[in-house]
mmCIF file of C-alpha atoms (C1' of nucleotides) in Angstrom:
data_model
loop_
_atom_site.group_PDB
_atom_site.id
_atom_site.type_symbol
_atom_site.label_atom_id
_atom_site.label_comp_id
_atom_site.label_asym_id
_atom_site.label_seq_id
_atom_site.Cartn_x
_atom_site.Cartn_y
_atom_site.Cartn_z
ATOM 1 C CA MET B 243 3.629 72.219 -39.740
ATOM 2 C CA ASP B 244 1.551 74.644 -37.418
ATOM 3 C CA ARG B 245 0.803 77.239 -40.396
ATOM 4 C CA SER B 246 -2.416 78.154 -37.972
ATOM 5 C CA ALA B 247 -0.756 81.116 -36.746
ATOM 6 C CA GLY B 248 -3.080 82.846 -37.879
ATOM 7 C CA SER B 249 -0.777 86.365 -39.703
ATOM 8 C CA PRO B 250 -1.827 86.334 -43.557
ATOM 9 C CA ARG B 251 1.463 88.311 -43.794
ATOM 10 C CA VAL B 252 4.042 85.661 -41.783
ATOM 11 C CA THR B 253 2.578 83.389 -45.015
ATOM 12 C CA ALA B 254 2.964 85.622 -47.397
ATOM 13 C CA ALA B 255 6.558 86.891 -46.306
ATOM 14 C CA LEU B 256 7.505 82.315 -46.406
ATOM 15 C CA GLU B 257 5.789 82.132 -49.422
ATOM 16 C CA ALA B 258 7.777 85.449 -50.838
ATOM 17 C CA LEU B 259 11.033 83.535 -48.377
ATOM 18 C CA ARG B 260 10.411 80.460 -50.839
ATOM 19 C CA ALA B 261 10.479 82.399 -54.212
ATOM 20 C CA SER B 262 13.482 84.040 -53.496
ATOM 21 C CA GLY B 263 15.376 80.034 -53.070
ATOM 22 C CA GLU B 264 15.559 80.609 -49.394
ATOM 23 C CA ARG B 265 14.628 77.931 -47.003
ATOM 24 C CA VAL B 266 11.981 77.761 -44.656
ATOM 25 C CA THR B 267 13.061 76.815 -41.190
ATOM 26 C CA PRO B 268 11.424 77.688 -37.357
ATOM 27 C CA ALA B 269 13.807 79.522 -36.747
ATOM 28 C CA ARG B 270 12.846 82.042 -39.836
ATOM 29 C CA GLN B 271 9.355 81.236 -38.926
ATOM 30 C CA ALA B 272 9.783 82.195 -35.390
ATOM 31 C CA VAL B 273 11.869 85.762 -36.598
ATOM 32 C CA LEU B 274 8.717 86.166 -39.011
ATOM 33 C CA ARG B 275 5.753 85.612 -36.245
ATOM 34 C CA VAL B 276 7.432 87.372 -33.779
ATOM 35 C CA ILE B 277 8.605 90.572 -36.291
ATOM 36 C CA ASP B 278 3.918 90.290 -37.344
ATOM 37 C CA ALA B 279 2.972 90.334 -33.867
ATOM 38 C CA ALA B 280 5.089 93.613 -33.247
ATOM 39 C CA ASP B 281 4.098 95.061 -35.638
ATOM 40 C CA GLY B 282 0.647 94.098 -35.513
ATOM 41 C CA SER B 283 0.987 96.077 -32.294
ATOM 42 C CA ASP B 284 2.726 98.789 -33.429
ATOM 43 C CA GLU B 285 5.932 97.811 -31.699
ATOM 44 C CA HIS B 286 9.485 98.349 -33.086
ATOM 45 C CA LEU B 287 11.697 95.542 -32.200
ATOM 46 C CA SER B 288 15.813 95.541 -32.146
ATOM 47 C CA ALA B 289 17.482 92.681 -33.757
ATOM 48 C CA GLU B 290 18.014 92.059 -29.905
ATOM 49 C CA GLN B 291 14.680 92.576 -28.717
ATOM 50 C CA ILE B 292 13.626 90.371 -31.412
ATOM 51 C CA SER B 293 15.790 87.680 -30.593
ATOM 52 C CA GLU B 294 14.714 87.341 -27.148
ATOM 53 C CA ARG B 295 11.258 87.121 -28.443
ATOM 54 C CA VAL B 296 12.648 84.199 -30.768
ATOM 55 C CA THR B 297 14.226 82.672 -27.985
ATOM 56 C CA ARG B 298 10.925 82.818 -25.693
ATOM 57 C CA LEU B 299 8.848 81.000 -28.755
ATOM 58 C CA GLU B 300 11.797 78.550 -29.934
ATOM 59 C CA PRO B 301 14.298 78.290 -26.989
ATOM 60 C CA SER B 302 16.780 75.920 -29.627
ATOM 61 C CA VAL B 303 16.828 79.230 -31.909
ATOM 62 C CA HIS B 304 19.911 80.875 -30.780
ATOM 63 C CA ARG B 305 21.173 84.677 -30.904
ATOM 64 C CA ALA B 306 23.590 84.724 -34.346
ATOM 65 C CA THR B 307 20.690 83.045 -35.992
ATOM 66 C CA VAL B 308 18.446 85.790 -35.456
ATOM 67 C CA TYR B 309 21.079 87.930 -36.945
ATOM 68 C CA ARG B 310 21.524 85.874 -39.595
ATOM 69 C CA THR B 311 18.176 85.608 -40.400
ATOM 70 C CA LEU B 312 17.361 89.367 -40.370
ATOM 71 C CA THR B 313 19.918 89.748 -42.938
ATOM 72 C CA ALA B 314 19.065 87.020 -44.799
ATOM 73 C CA LEU B 315 15.370 88.212 -44.560
ATOM 74 C CA THR B 316 16.066 91.805 -45.344
ATOM 75 C CA ASP B 317 18.316 90.751 -48.767
ATOM 76 C CA ALA B 318 15.388 88.371 -49.591
ATOM 77 C CA GLY B 319 12.938 91.743 -49.458
ATOM 78 C CA VAL B 320 10.698 90.753 -46.959
ATOM 79 C CA LEU B 321 12.321 92.643 -43.932
ATOM 80 C CA SER B 322 12.440 95.980 -43.859
ATOM 81 C CA HIS B 323 14.607 97.735 -41.221
ATOM 82 C CA VAL B 324 14.830 101.428 -40.427
ATOM 83 C CA HIS B 325 17.473 103.081 -38.350
ATOM 84 C CA LEU B 326 16.597 105.439 -34.999
ATOM 85 C CA GLY B 327 19.367 107.821 -34.143
ATOM 86 C CA GLY B 328 21.336 106.966 -31.297
ATOM 87 C CA SER B 329 19.633 103.410 -30.884
ATOM 88 C CA ALA B 330 19.380 100.465 -32.663
ATOM 89 C CA THR B 331 17.932 99.505 -36.177
ATOM 90 C CA VAL B 332 14.531 98.284 -35.509
ATOM 91 C CA TYR B 333 12.422 96.006 -38.225
ATOM 92 C CA HIS B 334 9.259 95.408 -39.928
ATOM 93 C CA LEU B 335 7.953 93.419 -42.392
ATOM 94 C CA VAL B 336 7.710 95.040 -45.748
ATOM 95 C CA ALA B 337 4.076 96.097 -46.928
ATOM 96 C CA HIS B 338 4.213 94.363 -50.422
ATOM 97 C CA PRO B 339 6.390 91.032 -50.445
ATOM 98 C CA ARG B 340 6.043 91.461 -54.335
ATOM 99 C CA GLU B 341 8.758 94.451 -53.762
ATOM 100 C CA ARG B 342 11.640 92.168 -54.439
ATOM 101 C CA ALA B 343 15.442 93.333 -53.223
ATOM 102 C CA ARG B 344 17.203 94.560 -56.070
ATOM 103 C CA GLU B 345 20.663 93.297 -56.431
ATOM 104 C CA ALA B 346 22.473 94.469 -52.612
ATOM 105 C CA SER B 347 24.604 96.840 -54.225
ATOM 106 C CA PRO B 348 27.656 96.170 -52.090
ATOM 107 C CA ALA B 349 27.788 100.326 -50.802
ATOM 108 C CA ALA B 350 31.558 100.809 -49.989
ATOM 109 C CA TYR B 351 30.230 102.893 -47.210
ATOM 110 C CA GLY B 352 28.760 99.863 -44.984
ATOM 111 C CA LEU B 353 25.252 101.583 -44.834
ATOM 112 C CA GLY B 354 24.378 99.314 -47.752
ATOM 113 C CA ASP B 355 21.009 97.868 -47.717
ATOM 114 C CA GLY B 356 19.539 97.267 -51.208
ATOM 115 C CA HIS B 357 16.261 99.004 -50.836
ATOM 116 C CA PRO B 358 17.045 102.377 -52.680
ATOM 117 C CA HIS B 359 13.631 103.391 -52.785
ATOM 118 C CA ALA B 360 11.685 101.682 -50.369
ATOM 119 C CA HIS B 361 8.139 102.880 -50.068
ATOM 120 C CA GLY B 362 8.101 101.899 -46.304
ATOM 121 C CA HIS B 363 6.436 104.151 -44.125
ATOM 122 C CA LEU B 364 7.893 107.009 -42.206
ATOM 123 C CA HIS B 365 9.351 107.190 -38.723
ATOM 124 C CA VAL B 366 9.784 109.355 -36.042
ATOM 125 C CA GLN B 367 11.315 108.407 -32.248
ATOM 126 C CA CYS B 368 10.951 110.607 -29.177
ATOM 127 C CA SER B 369 14.712 111.098 -27.652
ATOM 128 C CA ILE B 370 12.884 111.280 -24.380
ATOM 129 C CA CYS B 371 11.025 108.076 -23.920
ATOM 130 C CA GLY B 372 12.430 106.336 -27.348
ATOM 131 C CA ARG B 373 8.940 105.806 -28.365
ATOM 132 C CA VAL B 374 8.823 105.184 -32.166
ATOM 133 C CA GLN B 375 5.417 106.184 -33.876
ATOM 134 C CA ASP B 376 4.696 105.781 -37.834
ATOM 135 C CA ALA B 377 4.111 109.334 -39.372
ATOM 136 C CA PRO B 378 2.048 109.987 -43.027
ATOM 137 C CA PRO B 379 4.226 109.033 -45.656
ATOM 138 C CA ASP B 380 3.835 112.421 -47.059
ATOM 139 C CA VAL B 381 5.285 114.804 -43.989
ATOM 140 C CA LEU B 382 9.028 114.823 -46.340
ATOM 141 C CA ASP B 383 7.727 115.553 -49.324
ATOM 142 C CA GLU B 384 8.796 118.940 -49.296
ATOM 143 C CA ALA B 385 12.099 118.544 -47.718
ATOM 144 C CA GLY B 386 12.789 116.015 -50.392
ATOM 145 C CA ARG B 387 12.410 118.402 -52.879
ATOM 146 C CA GLN B 388 14.468 121.091 -51.706
ATOM 147 C CA LEU B 389 17.448 119.033 -51.021
ATOM 148 C CA ARG B 390 16.425 117.045 -54.409
ATOM 149 C CA GLU B 391 16.802 121.212 -55.715
ATOM 150 C CA ALA B 392 19.294 122.497 -53.253
ATOM 151 C CA LEU B 393 21.752 119.305 -53.236
ATOM 152 C CA GLY B 394 20.608 117.763 -56.191
ATOM 153 C CA PHE B 395 19.557 114.880 -52.789
ATOM 154 C CA ASP B 396 17.896 112.223 -53.247
ATOM 155 C CA LEU B 397 15.668 111.702 -49.938
ATOM 156 C CA ASP B 398 15.221 108.034 -48.851
ATOM 157 C CA THR B 399 11.972 109.531 -46.001
ATOM 158 C CA THR B 400 11.862 105.693 -45.088
ATOM 159 C CA HIS B 401 15.181 104.379 -43.690
ATOM 160 C CA ALA B 402 15.702 106.324 -40.760
ATOM 161 C CA ALA B 403 13.892 107.827 -38.008
ATOM 162 C CA LEU B 404 13.215 111.556 -37.260
ATOM 163 C CA LEU B 405 14.441 112.371 -33.571
ATOM 164 C CA GLY B 406 12.282 114.227 -31.184
ATOM 165 C CA ARG B 407 9.724 114.443 -28.886
ATOM 166 C CA CYS B 408 6.737 112.974 -28.622
ATOM 167 C CA SER B 409 3.763 114.564 -27.032
ATOM 168 C CA ASP B 410 3.459 113.646 -24.409
ATOM 169 C CA CYS B 411 7.047 113.967 -23.425
ATOM 170 C CA ALA B 412 6.303 117.428 -25.144
ATOM 171 C CA GLY B 413 3.463 118.023 -22.569
ATOM 172 C CA ALA B 414 5.457 116.674 -19.957
ATOM 173 C CA ALA B 415 8.868 117.357 -19.367
ATOM 174 C CA GLY B 416 9.393 119.304 -22.468
ATOM 175 C CA ARG B 417 9.038 122.994 -21.807
ATOM 176 C CA MET T 274 51.293 127.392 -24.903
ATOM 177 C CA ASP T 275 50.345 126.978 -28.296
ATOM 178 C CA ARG T 276 46.879 128.563 -28.688
ATOM 179 C CA SER T 277 48.681 130.091 -32.167
ATOM 180 C CA ALA T 278 47.028 127.282 -34.339
ATOM 181 C CA GLY T 279 44.932 129.836 -35.104
ATOM 182 C CA SER T 280 41.911 128.940 -35.102
ATOM 183 C CA PRO T 281 39.347 131.084 -33.526
ATOM 184 C CA ARG T 282 36.993 129.324 -33.169
ATOM 185 C CA VAL T 283 38.976 127.050 -30.837
ATOM 186 C CA THR T 284 39.854 129.882 -29.171
ATOM 187 C CA ALA T 285 36.386 130.503 -28.813
ATOM 188 C CA ALA T 286 35.007 127.202 -27.415
ATOM 189 C CA LEU T 287 38.254 127.308 -25.746
ATOM 190 C CA GLU T 288 37.668 130.044 -23.576
ATOM 191 C CA ALA T 289 33.652 128.777 -23.333
ATOM 192 C CA LEU T 290 34.974 125.676 -22.079
ATOM 193 C CA ARG T 291 36.943 127.622 -18.711
ATOM 194 C CA ALA T 292 33.737 129.565 -18.980
ATOM 195 C CA SER T 293 31.831 126.576 -17.832
ATOM 196 C CA GLY T 294 34.228 125.528 -15.373
ATOM 197 C CA GLU T 295 35.929 122.675 -16.696
ATOM 198 C CA ARG T 296 39.650 122.583 -17.766
ATOM 199 C CA VAL T 297 41.512 123.668 -20.388
ATOM 200 C CA THR T 298 44.054 120.539 -20.827
ATOM 201 C CA PRO T 299 46.490 119.131 -23.936
ATOM 202 C CA ALA T 300 43.746 116.489 -24.976
ATOM 203 C CA ARG T 301 40.769 118.905 -24.989
ATOM 204 C CA GLN T 302 42.666 121.705 -26.870
ATOM 205 C CA ALA T 303 43.297 118.163 -29.323
ATOM 206 C CA VAL T 304 40.438 117.061 -29.473
ATOM 207 C CA LEU T 305 38.976 120.946 -30.289
ATOM 208 C CA ARG T 306 41.295 121.433 -32.950
ATOM 209 C CA VAL T 307 40.853 118.171 -34.400
ATOM 210 C CA ILE T 308 37.054 118.354 -35.057
ATOM 211 C CA ASP T 309 37.859 122.464 -35.939
ATOM 212 C CA ALA T 310 39.861 120.921 -38.845
ATOM 213 C CA ALA T 311 37.306 118.683 -39.939
ATOM 214 C CA ASP T 312 34.607 121.275 -39.603
ATOM 215 C CA GLY T 313 36.935 123.587 -42.026
ATOM 216 C CA SER T 314 36.821 120.586 -44.678
ATOM 217 C CA ASP T 315 33.531 119.412 -44.305
ATOM 218 C CA GLU T 316 34.414 116.247 -42.936
ATOM 219 C CA HIS T 317 32.104 114.904 -40.078
ATOM 220 C CA LEU T 318 34.025 112.591 -37.775
ATOM 221 C CA SER T 319 33.447 109.608 -35.458
ATOM 222 C CA ALA T 320 34.708 109.570 -31.943
ATOM 223 C CA GLU T 321 36.980 106.814 -33.297
ATOM 224 C CA GLN T 322 38.052 108.908 -36.267
ATOM 225 C CA ILE T 323 38.761 111.626 -33.521
ATOM 226 C CA SER T 324 40.623 109.797 -31.484
ATOM 227 C CA GLU T 325 42.688 107.998 -34.184
ATOM 228 C CA ARG T 326 43.694 111.870 -35.193
ATOM 229 C CA VAL T 327 44.280 113.431 -32.056
ATOM 230 C CA THR T 328 46.527 110.350 -31.577
ATOM 231 C CA ARG T 329 48.543 111.425 -34.301
ATOM 232 C CA LEU T 330 48.790 114.963 -33.033
ATOM 233 C CA GLU T 331 49.227 114.253 -29.085
ATOM 234 C CA PRO T 332 49.919 110.493 -28.956
ATOM 235 C CA SER T 333 49.810 110.765 -25.605
ATOM 236 C CA VAL T 334 46.011 111.103 -25.427
ATOM 237 C CA HIS T 335 44.088 107.328 -24.727
ATOM 238 C CA ARG T 336 41.572 106.974 -26.491
ATOM 239 C CA ALA T 337 38.975 106.259 -23.056
ATOM 240 C CA THR T 338 40.161 109.797 -22.746
ATOM 241 C CA VAL T 339 38.564 111.235 -26.075
ATOM 242 C CA TYR T 340 35.576 109.334 -25.667
ATOM 243 C CA ARG T 341 35.073 111.637 -22.429
ATOM 244 C CA THR T 342 36.062 114.389 -23.762
ATOM 245 C CA LEU T 343 33.690 114.207 -25.853
ATOM 246 C CA THR T 344 30.998 114.085 -23.752
ATOM 247 C CA ALA T 345 32.248 116.919 -22.109
ATOM 248 C CA LEU T 346 32.680 119.447 -24.557
ATOM 249 C CA THR T 347 28.930 118.325 -25.651
ATOM 250 C CA ASP T 348 27.203 118.908 -21.632
ATOM 251 C CA ALA T 349 29.321 121.516 -21.903
ATOM 252 C CA GLY T 350 27.609 122.717 -24.917
ATOM 253 C CA VAL T 351 31.068 123.198 -26.775
ATOM 254 C CA LEU T 352 30.113 120.510 -29.251
ATOM 255 C CA SER T 353 26.952 119.362 -30.580
ATOM 256 C CA HIS T 354 26.946 115.733 -32.514
ATOM 257 C CA VAL T 355 24.658 114.005 -34.620
ATOM 258 C CA HIS T 356 23.327 110.647 -35.158
ATOM 259 C CA LEU T 357 24.266 108.909 -38.337
ATOM 260 C CA GLY T 358 21.741 106.863 -39.555
ATOM 261 C CA GLY T 359 23.031 102.938 -39.056
ATOM 262 C CA SER T 360 26.580 104.358 -38.632
ATOM 263 C CA ALA T 361 28.536 106.045 -36.048
ATOM 264 C CA THR T 362 27.706 109.608 -33.821
ATOM 265 C CA VAL T 363 29.711 112.749 -35.952
ATOM 266 C CA TYR T 364 30.958 115.729 -33.744
ATOM 267 C CA HIS T 365 31.052 119.564 -34.855
ATOM 268 C CA LEU T 366 31.646 122.419 -32.750
ATOM 269 C CA VAL T 367 28.850 124.372 -31.990
ATOM 270 C CA ALA T 368 28.000 127.542 -33.944
ATOM 271 C CA HIS T 369 27.246 129.275 -30.579
ATOM 272 C CA PRO T 370 29.163 128.828 -27.925
ATOM 273 C CA ARG T 371 27.054 130.515 -26.220
ATOM 274 C CA GLU T 372 24.025 128.696 -26.309
ATOM 275 C CA ARG T 373 25.055 126.718 -22.996
ATOM 276 C CA ALA T 374 23.976 123.235 -22.233
ATOM 277 C CA ARG T 375 20.271 123.013 -20.124
ATOM 278 C CA GLU T 376 20.757 120.434 -17.356
ATOM 279 C CA ALA T 377 20.531 117.316 -19.330
ATOM 280 C CA SER T 378 17.504 115.708 -19.241
ATOM 281 C CA PRO T 379 18.204 112.460 -17.960
ATOM 282 C CA ALA T 380 15.792 111.088 -20.565
ATOM 283 C CA ALA T 381 15.031 107.695 -19.601
ATOM 284 C CA TYR T 382 15.737 106.018 -22.466
ATOM 285 C CA GLY T 383 19.266 106.541 -23.412
ATOM 286 C CA LEU T 384 19.156 109.123 -25.924
ATOM 287 C CA GLY T 385 18.819 112.427 -23.759
ATOM 288 C CA ASP T 386 21.435 114.780 -25.028
ATOM 289 C CA GLY T 387 20.482 117.529 -23.029
ATOM 290 C CA HIS T 388 20.224 119.725 -26.473
ATOM 291 C CA PRO T 389 16.341 120.038 -27.162
ATOM 292 C CA HIS T 390 16.508 122.633 -29.599
ATOM 293 C CA ALA T 391 19.789 122.882 -30.855
ATOM 294 C CA HIS T 392 19.911 125.309 -33.508
ATOM 295 C CA GLY T 393 22.366 123.761 -35.238
ATOM 296 C CA HIS T 394 22.433 123.255 -39.124
ATOM 297 C CA LEU T 395 20.765 120.097 -40.527
ATOM 298 C CA HIS T 396 22.800 117.404 -42.161
ATOM 299 C CA VAL T 397 21.932 114.762 -44.871
ATOM 300 C CA GLN T 398 23.836 111.181 -45.542
ATOM 301 C CA CYS T 399 24.408 109.320 -48.730
ATOM 302 C CA SER T 400 23.684 105.886 -48.346
ATOM 303 C CA ILE T 401 25.606 104.789 -50.936
ATOM 304 C CA CYS T 402 28.885 106.650 -50.317
ATOM 305 C CA GLY T 403 28.556 107.809 -46.819
ATOM 306 C CA ARG T 404 29.484 111.177 -47.252
ATOM 307 C CA VAL T 405 27.711 113.334 -45.134
ATOM 308 C CA GLN T 406 26.417 117.271 -46.045
ATOM 309 C CA ASP T 407 24.872 120.366 -44.525
ATOM 310 C CA ALA T 408 22.134 121.381 -45.504
ATOM 311 C CA PRO T 409 19.780 124.565 -45.541
ATOM 312 C CA PRO T 410 17.871 124.572 -42.103
ATOM 313 C CA ASP T 411 14.485 125.583 -42.855
ATOM 314 C CA VAL T 412 14.355 121.976 -45.080
ATOM 315 C CA LEU T 413 12.573 120.538 -42.486
ATOM 316 C CA ASP T 414 10.156 123.285 -41.518
ATOM 317 C CA GLU T 415 7.493 122.000 -43.332
ATOM 318 C CA ALA T 416 7.375 118.646 -41.936
ATOM 319 C CA GLY T 417 8.235 119.893 -38.668
ATOM 320 C CA ARG T 418 5.104 121.894 -39.009
ATOM 321 C CA GLN T 419 2.781 118.469 -40.191
ATOM 322 C CA LEU T 420 4.175 116.538 -37.491
ATOM 323 C CA ARG T 421 3.163 118.835 -35.005
ATOM 324 C CA GLU T 422 -0.311 119.060 -36.316
ATOM 325 C CA ALA T 423 -0.560 115.099 -37.060
ATOM 326 C CA LEU T 424 1.174 113.545 -34.151
ATOM 327 C CA GLY T 425 1.829 116.645 -31.195
ATOM 328 C CA PHE T 426 5.856 115.510 -32.364
ATOM 329 C CA ASP T 427 7.868 117.915 -31.722
ATOM 330 C CA LEU T 428 10.841 117.699 -34.179
ATOM 331 C CA ASP T 429 14.462 117.760 -33.947
ATOM 332 C CA THR T 430 15.697 118.595 -37.114
ATOM 333 C CA THR T 431 19.357 119.114 -36.245
ATOM 334 C CA HIS T 432 19.913 115.673 -34.333
ATOM 335 C CA ALA T 433 19.519 112.703 -36.700
ATOM 336 C CA ALA T 434 20.979 112.886 -40.472
ATOM 337 C CA LEU T 435 18.550 112.463 -43.285
ATOM 338 C CA LEU T 436 19.336 109.515 -45.572
ATOM 339 C CA GLY T 437 19.057 109.520 -48.805
ATOM 340 C CA ARG T 438 21.742 109.711 -51.750
ATOM 341 C CA CYS T 439 24.359 112.343 -52.599
ATOM 342 C CA SER T 440 23.872 113.959 -56.176
ATOM 343 C CA ASP T 441 27.474 112.177 -57.336
ATOM 344 C CA CYS T 442 26.040 108.690 -56.138
ATOM 345 C CA ALA T 443 22.139 109.493 -57.246
ATOM 346 C CA GLY T 444 23.482 110.139 -60.688
ATOM 347 C CA ALA T 445 26.343 107.137 -61.015
ATOM 348 C CA ALA T 446 24.726 103.877 -59.314
ATOM 349 C CA GLY T 447 21.327 105.369 -58.527
ATOM 350 C CA ARG T 448 18.832 104.666 -61.847
ATOM 351 C "C1'" DC M 213 47.488 122.134 -2.550
ATOM 352 C "C1'" DT M 214 42.869 120.330 -4.586
ATOM 353 C "C1'" DG M 215 40.154 117.328 -7.125
ATOM 354 C "C1'" DC M 216 39.275 117.598 -12.125
ATOM 355 C "C1'" DC M 217 40.829 114.946 -15.881
ATOM 356 C "C1'" DT M 218 43.866 111.563 -17.593
ATOM 357 C "C1'" DG M 219 46.122 106.844 -18.843
ATOM 358 C "C1'" DC M 220 45.806 102.065 -18.373
ATOM 359 C "C1'" DA M 221 43.376 97.833 -18.640
ATOM 360 C "C1'" DA M 222 39.737 95.576 -18.195
ATOM 361 C "C1'" DA M 223 34.789 94.821 -18.307
ATOM 362 C "C1'" DG M 224 30.319 95.825 -20.954
ATOM 363 C "C1'" DG M 225 27.615 95.484 -24.779
ATOM 364 C "C1'" DA M 226 25.693 94.689 -29.707
ATOM 365 C "C1'" DT M 227 27.084 91.936 -33.718
ATOM 366 C "C1'" DT M 228 29.637 88.758 -36.766
ATOM 367 C "C1'" DT M 229 32.059 84.801 -37.966
ATOM 368 C "C1'" DG M 230 34.447 79.278 -38.269
ATOM 369 C "C1'" DC M 231 33.440 75.120 -37.591
ATOM 370 C "C1'" DA M 232 30.906 71.080 -37.819
ATOM 371 C "C1'" DC M 233 26.088 69.297 -37.561
ATOM 372 C "C1'" DT M 234 21.425 68.944 -38.979
ATOM 373 C "C1'" DC M 235 17.321 69.502 -41.730
ATOM 374 C "C1'" DA M 236 14.708 71.523 -45.180
ATOM 375 C "C1'" DT M 237 13.967 70.610 -49.910
ATOM 376 C "C1'" DA F 19 22.180 63.037 -50.479
ATOM 377 C "C1'" DT F 20 23.859 67.446 -50.336
ATOM 378 C "C1'" DG F 21 24.141 71.899 -48.986
ATOM 379 C "C1'" DA F 22 21.668 76.126 -46.746
ATOM 380 C "C1'" DG F 23 20.870 76.784 -41.955
ATOM 381 C "C1'" DT F 24 22.071 76.391 -37.404
ATOM 382 C "C1'" DG F 25 23.736 76.172 -32.826
ATOM 383 C "C1'" DC F 26 28.231 77.182 -29.658
ATOM 384 C "C1'" DA F 27 31.940 79.983 -28.766
ATOM 385 C "C1'" DA F 28 35.185 82.592 -29.891
ATOM 386 C "C1'" DA F 29 36.460 87.046 -32.218
ATOM 387 C "C1'" DT F 30 35.502 91.383 -33.001
ATOM 388 C "C1'" DC F 31 33.913 96.564 -32.121
ATOM 389 C "C1'" DC F 32 33.069 100.374 -29.511
ATOM 390 C "C1'" DT F 33 32.250 102.766 -25.752
ATOM 391 C "C1'" DT F 34 32.488 103.126 -20.495
ATOM 392 C "C1'" DT F 35 34.339 102.343 -16.256
ATOM 393 C "C1'" DG F 36 37.422 102.240 -11.996
ATOM 394 C "C1'" DC F 37 42.176 103.004 -10.173
ATOM 395 C "C1'" DA F 38 45.335 105.469 -8.901
ATOM 396 C "C1'" DG F 39 48.193 108.795 -10.282
ATOM 397 C "C1'" DG F 40 49.454 113.846 -12.377
ATOM 398 C "C1'" DC F 41 48.459 118.347 -13.449
ATOM 399 C "C1'" DA F 42 45.257 122.601 -14.038
ATOM 400 C "C1'" DG F 43 43.736 126.454 -11.223
#
DNA sequence: CTGCCTGCAAAGGATTTGCACTCAT
DNA sequence: ATGAGTGCAAATCCTTTGCAGGCAG
């Protein structure tokens, strides 16, 4: 009805969703709308925050649906999530919806996410103020190289945020 | 009574604890014992797992006490924890008990932990099997440098684990 | 002794799930 | 119409907290 909202990314995501065989519902549209808006303003929302905003946008959508939707959209490869150290998991649109999710490897440990090599961007989080910022994707290149050599470990640079202190907090509180 | 258990690290930790003005109780000893044993076998235990083993070792110790103990021991600088992406937080003994905790900066965001520059070791976690391994501490040196230059971000390399796939899983399941 | 630490139980917050119903296709 | 998706509520999981009693120092 109102695909006027204006974000080409949301539209693309909806198409990708439909292509994945998933249905396009108001709840899903609202979730995508909210995440897209946050992406635009460089915010990184947790499931709870998304649920909150979705409710504001579409009061009938239940919290549980948001959780289920986030999972569904992630499985469909439309969304991607990043684990923040110590706090929640945040979601954002995948840059190239074209990148379909692989058959989710069940991952015995419960950490599975079907995005072996998601090429999203890198995140760093301030442990003082909690702010999450994006970082140049090549920052971990060297680390990845070393880990591969030393341990044969294949580093996934986009799936977890690095912790530290942002410029503001490091300057202020930090010593 | 039985400090015979045999781990010099536990003994050292207990001393450091006492030096911190904290009391040495059976519950705390059991917690330290459990963590030390895990450290020895390169395991990384979550609060829940620790609680489980402590109960096995000292049935009277309550789960809540373990949580409180972990917090107390961390504040005392005897323990250190690492946030694993997506799953729990794991604890281990601090290498140099000498390194006392700073006055815990309350950290508005709830991520605070009073260990600005803990110089523990680096952890990497396999997102497939969940295994956590230690990595050379200098792996993130370059990344830290770049982040500081690019964003003025002060990277804390020891507080969160890096995600990826361990050699076993990368070779097997991985592509 | 005295107050820190503990056990117990109940509260909390976040995420999941069973079930019947609705709506996108 | 038909079953994927949804709303609701209850169930889990993990962690924290209030309180009264117990033990370390």
